[in-house]
Tab-separated table of C-alpha atoms in Angstrom:
chain	number	residue	atom	x	y	z
X	1	MET	CA	-7.160	-12.496	18.076
X	2	ARG	CA	-9.411	-15.459	16.962
X	3	ASN	CA	-7.758	-18.904	15.070
X	4	ALA	CA	-11.137	-20.099	14.397
X	5	GLY	CA	-12.108	-17.917	12.252
X	6	VAL	CA	-8.931	-17.933	10.082
X	7	LEU	CA	-8.904	-21.375	9.373
X	8	LYS	CA	-12.478	-20.958	8.516
X	9	ASN	CA	-12.427	-18.523	5.760
X	10	ARG	CA	-7.997	-19.432	4.895
X	11	VAL	CA	-7.726	-16.426	6.482
X	12	ALA	CA	-4.120	-15.460	8.359
X	13	VAL	CA	-4.035	-12.767	10.683
X	14	VAL	CA	-0.528	-12.854	12.552
X	15	ALA	CA	1.950	-10.650	13.972
X	16	VAL	CA	4.751	-9.894	11.688
X	17	PHE	CA	7.297	-12.045	14.139
X	18	PHE	CA	5.191	-14.796	11.668
X	19	ALA	CA	6.349	-13.783	9.037
X	20	ALA	CA	8.928	-16.697	8.442
X	21	VAL	CA	6.760	-19.480	9.183
X	22	LEU	CA	3.806	-17.773	7.101
X	23	LEU	CA	5.871	-17.822	4.063
X	24	SER	CA	6.504	-21.494	4.043
X	25	SER	CA	2.787	-22.506	5.326
X	26	CYS	CA	1.282	-20.275	2.614
X	27	ALA	CA	3.664	-21.893	-0.163
X	28	GLY	CA	1.002	-24.451	-1.110
X	29	GLY	CA	-1.641	-22.254	-1.476
X	30	GLY	CA	-5.382	-23.708	-1.774
X	31	THR	CA	-6.634	-24.733	-4.449
X	32	LYS	CA	-5.054	-23.435	-8.187
X	33	PRO	CA	-6.346	-19.912	-9.022
X	34	HIS	CA	-8.964	-19.584	-11.908
X	35	ALA	CA	-8.250	-20.669	-15.324
X	36	ASN	CA	-11.230	-17.989	-16.420
X	37	SER	CA	-9.762	-14.705	-15.087
X	38	LEU	CA	-10.953	-11.279	-16.980
X	39	THR	CA	-8.461	-9.512	-19.045
X	40	PRO	CA	-7.413	-6.187	-17.440
X	41	THR	CA	-8.069	-2.992	-19.122
X	42	SER	CA	-6.214	-0.163	-17.806
X	43	LYS	CA	-8.093	3.220	-16.137
X	44	ARG	CA	-4.862	4.661	-14.388
X	45	GLY	CA	-4.346	8.621	-15.062
X	46	ALA	CA	-0.666	7.400	-16.549
X	47	SER	CA	-0.701	7.342	-19.935
X	48	ALA	CA	-0.079	4.290	-21.900
X	49	THR	CA	2.255	4.695	-24.566
X	50	SER	CA	2.221	1.015	-26.047
X	51	ARG	CA	0.906	-2.356	-24.507
X	52	PRO	CA	3.330	-4.214	-22.498
X	53	THR	CA	5.115	-7.229	-24.163
X	54	THR	CA	5.316	-10.552	-21.744
X	55	SER	CA	7.841	-13.140	-22.295
X	56	ALA	CA	8.148	-16.209	-21.445
X	57	PRO	CA	7.034	-17.169	-17.498
X	58	PRO	CA	9.676	-17.541	-15.045
X	59	THR	CA	10.310	-21.302	-13.576
X	60	LYS	CA	8.339	-21.890	-10.005
X	61	ILE	CA	10.645	-23.964	-7.778
X	62	PRO	CA	10.023	-25.259	-4.818
X	63	GLY	CA	12.349	-23.531	-2.353
X	64	PRO	CA	12.857	-24.315	1.822
X	65	GLY	CA	10.263	-20.900	2.421
X	66	GLY	CA	8.439	-21.320	-0.005
X	67	VAL	CA	7.917	-21.458	-3.657
X	68	GLN	CA	10.726	-19.313	-5.506
X	69	SER	CA	10.943	-18.297	-8.707
X	70	SER	CA	13.909	-17.648	-11.808
X	71	ALA	CA	13.062	-14.505	-12.504
X	72	ILE	CA	12.981	-13.243	-9.043
X	73	LEU	CA	16.387	-14.698	-8.308
X	74	ALA	CA	18.065	-13.908	-11.063
X	75	GLU	CA	17.271	-10.159	-10.926
X	76	ASN	CA	18.673	-10.016	-7.304
X	77	ARG	CA	22.004	-11.470	-8.302
X	78	GLN	CA	21.594	-8.041	-10.754
X	79	PRO	CA	24.769	-5.575	-9.073
X	80	GLY	CA	22.840	-3.721	-6.462
X	81	THR	CA	23.259	0.091	-4.699
X	82	SER	CA	22.899	1.616	-1.481
X	83	ASP	CA	22.635	4.794	-3.534
X	84	TRP	CA	19.141	5.000	-3.472
X	85	VAL	CA	19.747	5.639	0.888
X	86	ILE	CA	18.685	9.204	1.823
X	87	SER	CA	21.646	10.941	3.255
X	88	LYS	CA	20.352	14.294	3.977
X	89	PRO	CA	16.776	14.881	4.733
X	90	PRO	CA	14.996	17.410	3.544
X	91	ALA	CA	14.310	20.881	4.895
X	92	THR	CA	10.974	21.848	4.693
X	93	GLY	CA	10.268	23.014	1.002
X	94	THR	CA	13.299	22.242	-0.657
X	95	ILE	CA	12.678	19.393	-2.473
X	96	GLU	CA	9.124	17.294	-2.803
X	97	GLY	CA	6.904	15.634	-4.902
X	98	PHE	CA	4.233	13.398	-6.176
X	99	ALA	CA	3.260	11.304	-9.377
X	100	ASN	CA	0.494	11.491	-11.325
X	101	THR	CA	-0.384	7.624	-10.162
X	102	THR	CA	0.348	5.026	-7.560
X	103	TYR	CA	0.937	2.389	-10.029
X	104	ALA	CA	1.867	1.939	-13.736
X	105	ALA	CA	2.765	-0.580	-16.145
X	106	ALA	CA	5.707	-0.703	-18.751
X	107	GLY	CA	4.138	0.889	-21.808
X	108	GLN	CA	3.139	3.302	-19.972
X	109	ASN	CA	4.496	7.421	-18.803
X	110	VAL	CA	4.177	8.934	-15.105
X	111	ALA	CA	4.285	12.466	-14.814
X	112	LEU	CA	6.185	13.570	-12.420
X	113	TYR	CA	5.635	17.200	-9.761
X	114	VAL	CA	8.277	18.640	-8.247
X	115	SER	CA	8.756	21.551	-6.252
X	116	THR	CA	12.477	22.308	-4.794
X	117	THR	CA	14.378	25.659	-4.276
X	118	ALA	CA	17.503	24.028	-6.309
X	119	ALA	CA	18.315	25.578	-9.660
X	120	SER	CA	17.777	22.047	-11.408
X	121	PHE	CA	17.456	18.266	-9.251
X	122	ARG	CA	17.358	14.897	-10.981
X	123	VAL	CA	15.430	11.763	-10.487
X	124	THR	CA	16.942	8.029	-10.126
X	125	ALA	CA	14.642	5.395	-10.359
X	126	TYR	CA	15.537	2.375	-7.761
X	127	ARG	CA	13.849	-1.005	-7.663
X	128	MET	CA	13.451	-2.291	-3.947
X	129	GLY	CA	14.521	-5.752	-2.886
X	130	TRP	CA	17.629	-7.674	-1.666
X	131	TYR	CA	20.741	-7.203	-4.349
X	132	GLY	CA	23.085	-8.743	-2.340
X	133	GLY	CA	22.361	-6.885	1.004
X	134	LYS	CA	22.682	-3.078	-0.839
X	135	GLY	CA	18.496	-3.092	-1.245
X	136	ALA	CA	17.801	-1.918	-4.750
X	137	ARG	CA	18.877	-1.475	-7.893
X	138	GLN	CA	19.070	1.581	-10.220
X	139	ILE	CA	16.653	1.089	-13.266
X	140	TRP	CA	16.809	4.729	-14.807
X	141	ASP	CA	17.753	7.956	-14.673
X	142	SER	CA	16.535	11.539	-15.702
X	143	GLY	CA	19.953	13.894	-16.411
X	144	PRO	CA	19.610	17.647	-15.039
X	145	VAL	CA	15.736	18.893	-14.933
X	146	THR	CA	14.811	22.348	-14.472
X	147	GLY	CA	14.196	23.234	-10.661
X	148	ARG	CA	11.295	25.343	-9.765
X	149	VAL	CA	9.252	26.351	-6.537
X	150	GLN	CA	5.377	25.395	-7.111
X	151	PRO	CA	2.575	27.225	-5.828
X	152	PRO	CA	0.865	26.857	-2.827
X	153	CYS	CA	-1.712	23.745	-2.756
X	154	PRO	CA	-5.189	24.963	-2.413
X	155	VAL	CA	-7.746	23.528	0.464
X	156	THR	CA	-11.195	23.010	-0.427
X	157	PRO	CA	-13.363	23.988	2.363
X	158	GLY	CA	-15.664	22.042	3.911
X	159	VAL	CA	-14.062	18.793	2.831
X	160	ASN	CA	-10.892	19.757	3.320
X	161	LYS	CA	-8.906	18.350	0.646
X	162	VAL	CA	-5.068	19.291	-0.278
X	163	ALA	CA	-4.629	19.214	-3.802
X	164	CYS	CA	-1.650	20.324	-5.615
X	165	ASP	CA	-3.147	19.734	-9.177
X	166	ASN	CA	-2.159	23.595	-9.953
X	167	TRP	CA	1.496	21.950	-10.296
X	168	THR	CA	3.034	22.478	-13.352
X	169	PRO	CA	4.548	18.316	-14.685
X	170	SER	CA	8.065	18.435	-14.386
X	171	LEU	CA	9.109	15.345	-16.280
X	172	THR	CA	7.732	12.598	-17.373
X	173	VAL	CA	9.341	8.850	-16.769
X	174	PRO	CA	8.761	6.104	-19.445
X	175	ILE	CA	7.939	2.803	-18.177
X	176	THR	CA	9.700	0.756	-20.319
X	177	SER	CA	10.710	-2.714	-20.268
X	178	SER	CA	13.961	-2.048	-17.856
X	179	PHE	CA	11.300	-1.812	-15.253
X	180	VAL	CA	11.014	-5.078	-13.788
X	181	GLN	CA	7.533	-5.159	-11.911
X	182	GLY	CA	8.217	-4.267	-8.055
X	183	ASP	CA	8.248	-1.202	-5.703
X	184	TYR	CA	10.100	1.688	-6.557
X	185	LEU	CA	11.779	4.758	-4.768
X	186	LEU	CA	12.299	7.839	-6.788
X	187	LYS	CA	15.190	9.497	-5.470
X	188	LEU	CA	15.146	13.334	-6.004
X	189	VAL	CA	18.239	15.156	-5.751
X	190	GLY	CA	18.837	18.918	-6.243
X	191	ALA	CA	22.436	20.350	-7.116
X	192	GLY	CA	22.340	21.717	-3.151
X	193	ASN	CA	21.958	17.974	-2.766
X	194	GLU	CA	18.441	18.276	-1.529
X	195	GLN	CA	17.036	15.128	-1.131
X	196	SER	CA	13.596	13.084	-1.272
X	197	TYR	CA	11.233	10.517	-2.314
X	198	VAL	CA	8.124	9.546	-4.458
X	199	LEU	CA	6.496	6.076	-4.430
X	200	LEU	CA	5.164	4.143	-7.469
X	201	THR	CA	4.780	0.341	-7.837
X	202	VAL	CA	5.241	-1.246	-11.289
X	203	TRP	CA	3.038	-4.353	-12.026
X	204	ASP	CA	2.742	-6.816	-14.748
X	205	GLN	CA	-1.404	-7.467	-15.453
X	206	SER	CA	-0.084	-10.988	-16.773
X	207	SER	CA	1.640	-12.329	-13.569
X	208	THR	CA	0.448	-15.079	-12.253
X	209	ALA	CA	3.147	-15.416	-9.624
X	210	THR	CA	2.298	-17.268	-6.116
X	211	TYR	CA	2.660	-14.474	-4.122
X	212	LEU	CA	1.102	-10.936	-4.657
X	213	VAL	CA	2.484	-7.915	-2.063
X	214	MET	CA	-0.361	-5.043	-1.651
X	215	ALA	CA	0.895	-1.732	-1.362
X	216	ARG	CA	-1.608	0.405	0.977
X	217	SER	CA	-1.787	3.464	-0.403
X	218	LEU	CA	-5.151	4.038	0.979
X	219	THR	CA	-3.841	3.928	4.475
X	220	GLU	CA	-0.887	6.117	4.027
X	221	GLN	CA	-2.796	9.183	2.206
X	222	GLY	CA	-5.120	9.259	4.742
X	223	TRP	CA	-2.534	9.620	7.048
X	224	ASN	CA	-0.701	12.310	5.201
X	225	THR	CA	-0.935	15.637	6.595
X	226	TYR	CA	1.153	17.372	3.819
X	227	GLY	CA	-1.176	21.083	3.886
X	228	GLY	CA	-2.226	20.802	6.971
X	229	PHE	CA	-5.417	18.008	7.454
X	230	SER	CA	-5.380	14.605	6.888
X	231	TYR	CA	-8.150	12.190	8.158
X	232	TYR	CA	-6.876	12.556	11.247
X	233	GLU	CA	-5.498	16.317	11.460
X	234	GLY	CA	-7.044	19.595	11.208
X	235	GLN	CA	-6.488	23.220	11.231
X	236	GLY	CA	-8.804	25.391	12.504
X	237	PRO	CA	-11.177	25.346	15.685
X	238	CYS	CA	-14.263	22.927	16.470
X	239	PRO	CA	-17.663	23.468	17.501
X	240	LYS	CA	-18.007	23.432	21.370
X	241	GLY	CA	-18.925	20.631	22.844
X	242	SER	CA	-17.422	18.596	19.372
X	243	SER	CA	-15.989	15.000	19.542
X	244	SER	CA	-11.843	16.368	19.852
X	245	TYR	CA	-10.467	12.582	18.217
X	246	PRO	CA	-10.781	12.535	15.130
X	247	PRO	CA	-11.275	16.140	14.812
X	248	CYS	CA	-14.107	18.061	13.250
X	249	ASN	CA	-12.034	20.038	11.245
X	250	ARG	CA	-10.104	16.676	9.750
X	251	ALA	CA	-9.922	16.191	5.866
X	252	ARG	CA	-13.046	14.293	4.058
X	253	VAL	CA	-11.360	13.866	1.263
X	254	VAL	CA	-7.279	13.476	0.998
X	255	SER	CA	-5.559	13.746	-2.845
X	256	PHE	CA	-2.420	11.461	-4.123
X	257	ASP	CA	-2.198	14.868	-5.966
X	258	ARG	CA	0.380	15.960	-3.084
X	259	PRO	CA	3.778	15.151	-1.358
X	260	TYR	CA	4.022	12.668	1.800
X	261	ALA	CA	4.607	14.928	4.903
X	262	GLY	CA	6.975	13.725	7.763
X	263	SER	CA	8.985	11.015	8.366
X	264	GLY	CA	9.760	8.920	5.501
X	265	ASN	CA	11.361	11.818	3.298
X	266	GLY	CA	8.502	11.270	0.701
X	267	SER	CA	7.882	8.155	0.864
X	268	SER	CA	5.171	8.247	4.215
X	269	ASP	CA	5.769	5.183	5.811
X	270	PHE	CA	6.583	2.860	3.098
X	271	LEU	CA	10.679	1.756	4.121
X	272	THR	CA	8.950	0.696	7.914
X	273	ASN	CA	5.608	-0.778	7.148
X	274	GLU	CA	6.583	-3.050	4.198
X	275	TYR	CA	9.659	-2.989	2.527
X	276	PRO	CA	11.357	-5.454	5.213
X	277	LEU	CA	8.629	-7.808	4.021
X	278	VAL	CA	9.732	-7.038	-0.088
X	279	ARG	CA	12.995	-7.150	1.271
X	280	LEU	CA	12.952	-10.385	2.641
X	281	MET	CA	10.983	-11.920	0.383
X	282	GLU	CA	13.673	-11.040	-2.538
X	283	GLN	CA	16.444	-12.152	-0.491
X	284	ASN	CA	14.524	-15.671	-0.538
X	285	GLY	CA	13.581	-15.272	-4.408
X	286	LEU	CA	10.077	-16.101	-3.687
X	287	ASP	CA	7.445	-15.922	-6.801
X	288	ALA	CA	6.155	-12.581	-6.135
X	289	ALA	CA	4.220	-9.730	-8.035
X	290	TYR	CA	3.634	-6.368	-6.624
X	291	VAL	CA	0.555	-4.096	-6.899
X	292	THR	CA	-1.093	-1.525	-4.559
X	293	ASP	CA	-4.659	-2.031	-2.949
X	294	ILE	CA	-5.288	0.802	-5.753
X	295	THR	CA	-5.233	-1.773	-8.706
X	296	VAL	CA	-6.887	-4.117	-6.907
X	297	ASP	CA	-9.632	-1.716	-6.437
X	298	GLN	CA	-9.436	-0.886	-9.768
X	299	HIS	CA	-8.531	-4.959	-11.349
X	300	PRO	CA	-9.958	-6.726	-8.534
X	301	GLU	CA	-9.374	-9.691	-11.423
X	302	ILE	CA	-6.265	-9.744	-10.726
X	303	LEU	CA	-6.712	-11.907	-7.371
X	304	ALA	CA	-7.663	-14.580	-9.212
X	305	SER	CA	-4.115	-15.031	-10.828
X	306	HIS	CA	-2.335	-15.468	-7.550
X	307	SER	CA	-2.548	-18.385	-4.581
X	308	THR	CA	-1.683	-15.904	-2.133
X	309	LEU	CA	-2.335	-12.002	-1.654
X	310	LEU	CA	0.033	-10.649	1.139
X	311	SER	CA	-1.713	-7.778	3.023
X	312	LEU	CA	1.428	-5.526	4.405
X	313	GLY	CA	1.586	-3.332	7.997
X	314	HIS	CA	-1.257	-1.541	9.161
X	315	ASP	CA	-3.561	-1.834	6.214
X	316	GLU	CA	-6.440	-0.037	7.988
X	317	THR	CA	-8.418	1.310	4.565
X	318	TRP	CA	-9.904	-0.478	2.144
X	319	THR	CA	-12.456	-0.072	-0.418
X	320	TYR	CA	-15.497	-1.536	-1.660
X	321	ASN	CA	-13.940	-2.915	-4.741
X	322	GLU	CA	-11.012	-4.369	-3.110
X	323	ARG	CA	-12.885	-5.739	-0.441
X	324	GLN	CA	-15.689	-7.226	-2.822
X	325	GLY	CA	-12.685	-8.356	-4.949
X	326	ALA	CA	-10.791	-10.334	-1.872
X	327	VAL	CA	-13.747	-12.231	-0.690
X	328	GLN	CA	-14.440	-13.344	-3.694
X	329	ALA	CA	-11.089	-14.421	-4.327
X	330	VAL	CA	-10.719	-16.167	-0.693
X	331	ALA	CA	-14.003	-18.348	-1.591
X	332	HIS	CA	-12.491	-19.475	-4.603
X	333	GLY	CA	-9.373	-20.606	-2.788
X	334	MET	CA	-6.825	-17.639	-2.215
X	335	ASN	CA	-5.131	-16.859	1.005
X	336	ILE	CA	-4.641	-13.545	1.995
X	337	VAL	CA	-1.941	-12.801	5.059
X	338	PHE	CA	-2.573	-9.857	7.043
X	339	PHE	CA	1.224	-8.392	8.432
X	340	GLY	CA	-0.572	-5.641	10.842
X	341	SER	CA	-3.439	-4.847	13.034
X	342	ALA	CA	-6.589	-2.874	12.410
X	343	SER	CA	-6.959	-4.624	8.900
X	344	VAL	CA	-9.928	-3.530	6.551
X	345	LEU	CA	-10.769	-1.068	9.261
X	346	ARG	CA	-11.585	2.095	7.471
X	347	HIS	CA	-14.190	2.390	4.678
X	348	SER	CA	-12.947	4.281	1.623
X	349	ARG	CA	-13.874	5.224	-2.073
X	350	LEU	CA	-11.672	6.447	-4.974
X	351	GLN	CA	-13.224	9.221	-6.957
X	352	ALA	CA	-10.879	10.981	-10.207
X	353	SER	CA	-8.604	13.677	-9.481
X	354	PRO	CA	-7.478	16.394	-12.138
X	355	LEU	CA	-4.509	14.419	-12.664
X	356	GLY	CA	-5.748	10.819	-12.523
X	357	SER	CA	-8.595	8.392	-12.573
X	358	ALA	CA	-8.439	7.040	-9.029
X	359	GLN	CA	-6.327	10.351	-7.037
X	360	GLU	CA	-8.417	10.836	-4.480
X	361	GLU	CA	-9.880	8.883	-1.413
X	362	VAL	CA	-13.168	9.438	0.355
X	363	ASP	CA	-14.101	8.680	3.942
X	364	TYR	CA	-16.399	11.056	5.702
X	365	ARG	CA	-15.734	9.106	9.272
X	366	ASP	CA	-19.551	9.895	9.323
X	367	SER	CA	-22.181	8.649	7.303
X	368	SER	CA	-24.284	11.189	7.904
X	369	GLU	CA	-22.248	14.183	6.335
X	370	ASP	CA	-21.587	11.549	3.296
X	371	PRO	CA	-23.633	12.983	0.101
X	372	LEU	CA	-23.906	9.603	-0.958
X	373	ASN	CA	-25.875	8.578	2.198
X	374	GLY	CA	-29.825	7.509	0.961
X	375	THR	CA	-28.637	7.705	-2.368
X	376	GLY	CA	-26.335	5.748	-3.587
X	377	ASN	CA	-24.968	2.119	-3.039
X	378	PRO	CA	-25.173	1.610	0.995
X	379	MET	CA	-21.128	-0.232	0.468
X	380	GLN	CA	-19.733	2.733	-1.117
X	381	VAL	CA	-20.955	5.285	2.084
X	382	THR	CA	-18.006	5.572	4.751
X	383	GLY	CA	-19.192	5.812	7.941
X	384	ASN	CA	-16.872	4.981	10.492
X	385	THR	CA	-15.732	2.151	10.613
X	386	TRP	CA	-16.343	-1.009	7.599
X	387	ALA	CA	-18.811	-2.438	10.677
X	388	ALA	CA	-21.083	1.077	10.943
X	389	PRO	CA	-23.996	1.665	9.170
X	390	PRO	CA	-25.547	1.843	6.116
X	391	SER	CA	-22.858	-0.677	5.003
X	392	SER	CA	-22.720	-2.575	8.297
X	393	TRP	CA	-20.259	-5.091	7.048
X	394	SER	CA	-18.284	-6.168	9.848
X	395	GLU	CA	-14.565	-7.315	9.398
X	396	VAL	CA	-14.533	-10.012	11.860
X	397	PRO	CA	-16.223	-13.167	9.394
X	398	PHE	CA	-13.685	-12.355	6.569
X	399	ILE	CA	-10.497	-12.091	8.586
X	400	GLY	CA	-11.398	-13.078	12.283
X	401	GLN	CA	-11.020	-10.472	14.535
X	402	ILE	CA	-11.455	-6.971	15.320
X	403	TYR	CA	-9.235	-3.992	15.784
X	404	ALA	CA	-9.583	-1.342	18.973
X	405	GLY	CA	-7.018	1.195	20.306
X	406	TYR	CA	-6.465	0.966	24.258
X	407	THR	CA	-4.241	1.544	26.962
X	408	VAL	CA	-3.907	-0.506	30.311
X	409	ALA	CA	-2.388	1.163	33.358
X	410	GLY	CA	0.008	3.553	30.658
X	411	VAL	CA	1.256	-0.255	29.521
X	412	VAL	CA	1.555	-0.344	25.916
X	413	ALA	CA	2.405	-3.592	24.654
X	414	MET	CA	0.430	-6.463	26.051
X	415	PRO	CA	1.284	-10.492	25.555
X	416	LEU	CA	-0.704	-12.628	22.994
X	417	LYS	CA	-2.184	-15.697	24.762
X	418	VAL	CA	-1.827	-18.792	22.361
X	419	THR	CA	-4.825	-20.736	21.442
X	420	GLU	CA	-4.959	-23.610	19.393
X	421	ALA	CA	-1.465	-24.184	19.383
X	422	THR	CA	-1.891	-26.971	16.633
X	423	SER	CA	-3.090	-24.520	14.481
X	424	TRP	CA	-0.382	-24.435	11.049
X	425	ILE	CA	0.092	-20.404	12.770
X	426	TYR	CA	2.182	-21.912	15.175
X	427	ARG	CA	3.651	-24.933	13.914
X	428	ASN	CA	7.275	-25.343	14.476
X	429	THR	CA	6.969	-22.753	16.979
X	430	GLY	CA	7.202	-24.929	20.296
X	431	LEU	CA	3.973	-22.868	21.773
X	432	THR	CA	1.117	-24.918	23.483
X	433	ASP	CA	-1.835	-23.544	24.791
X	434	GLY	CA	-1.778	-20.721	27.089
X	435	ALA	CA	1.332	-19.561	26.114
X	436	LEU	CA	2.741	-15.368	26.583
X	437	VAL	CA	3.651	-14.005	23.443
X	438	PRO	CA	5.386	-10.598	25.213
X	439	GLY	CA	5.008	-7.402	23.021
X	440	VAL	CA	2.758	-8.648	20.359
X	441	ILE	CA	-0.410	-6.124	21.125
X	442	VAL	CA	0.618	-2.803	21.174
X	443	SER	CA	-1.585	0.317	22.270
X	444	ASP	CA	-2.469	2.297	19.321
């Protein structure tokens, strides 16, 4: 960890256990955001039925842990529920689904594609937060929907893309004004109590909240093995002598038009890598707005309306538009906090699918395979990392550190050694130069 780079670039690279300190320290932000931010325009696959209406902005209140919002405080006084928790993890194929977008705004419709062995199912939308410790508030319920088993999802040869765009839409979720901006779990429950989740973020493009919380959709989809392929796993043999990791038969293109496989019951690792900080912020009534990294890719101008961007979890995969937008925002006074390792390591780009304008993510991991290599903008060509040619844009000057996986004599966790203990990162911790904080650096 290089604190000099952190301070120079107004970017904090930290472990999650520093959360309370960082939220307090970032409350003052840097310089004020731009007044000349551009008006966002919708580019999403979700259909816009009307332009969202806006109300008077919430009051910002100086608080003990950062800038608070009267709206967030009031929202979390609403009745909460623990019904969002999945009580029966789904057996493979019993119920699963995805949406035609990762984020939406009030006034849009979101299509859900669900495959289930149940005769019928229902969808309940939960806004994730604090709500007196219950963790969520119910916003919407679909009522009974006829179930069906959707066809197998085809694999595109060569790039090993698994896309379920051959599925039939099951229902539409109208994103009304009742959907308060935030991170949502759409819980699918079959007639036989089959249960799983679909992720969705509802954003407010007019927000000027102090903190902008960014979900890491690109990384989550890159790890998604639904249908047998991800950026790290593949099916079938590799040629003799080829690298075993990442395998030669990995995906080069991954699609958001498919459910999430593995742990998380359809929510990927939102509940482990993102929700804990969302819950903490909502518990403290902090002045937060919510987006995904795809939102930032398509609307980088929104960064100018916020003082601090929070990058959650292991936020390794960034697009050029996202990164360029963040670099420009930092240059004009915005702060960024990275709550995890390997940030801005992998380089991807977005493209349209039959279901939406940014539903496919491209990362060849080998620039010689990328069709754009030598013909397009080198900053869009996907090499092994951002630092690799032809982009050759190391993350170190931006975030102050670089990531590498390692194991030392079988030890999987190493201490963080404190340097520059006078930095604001260590304020009120009692740590001094040379102190060791155990278990912070974890082997990959």
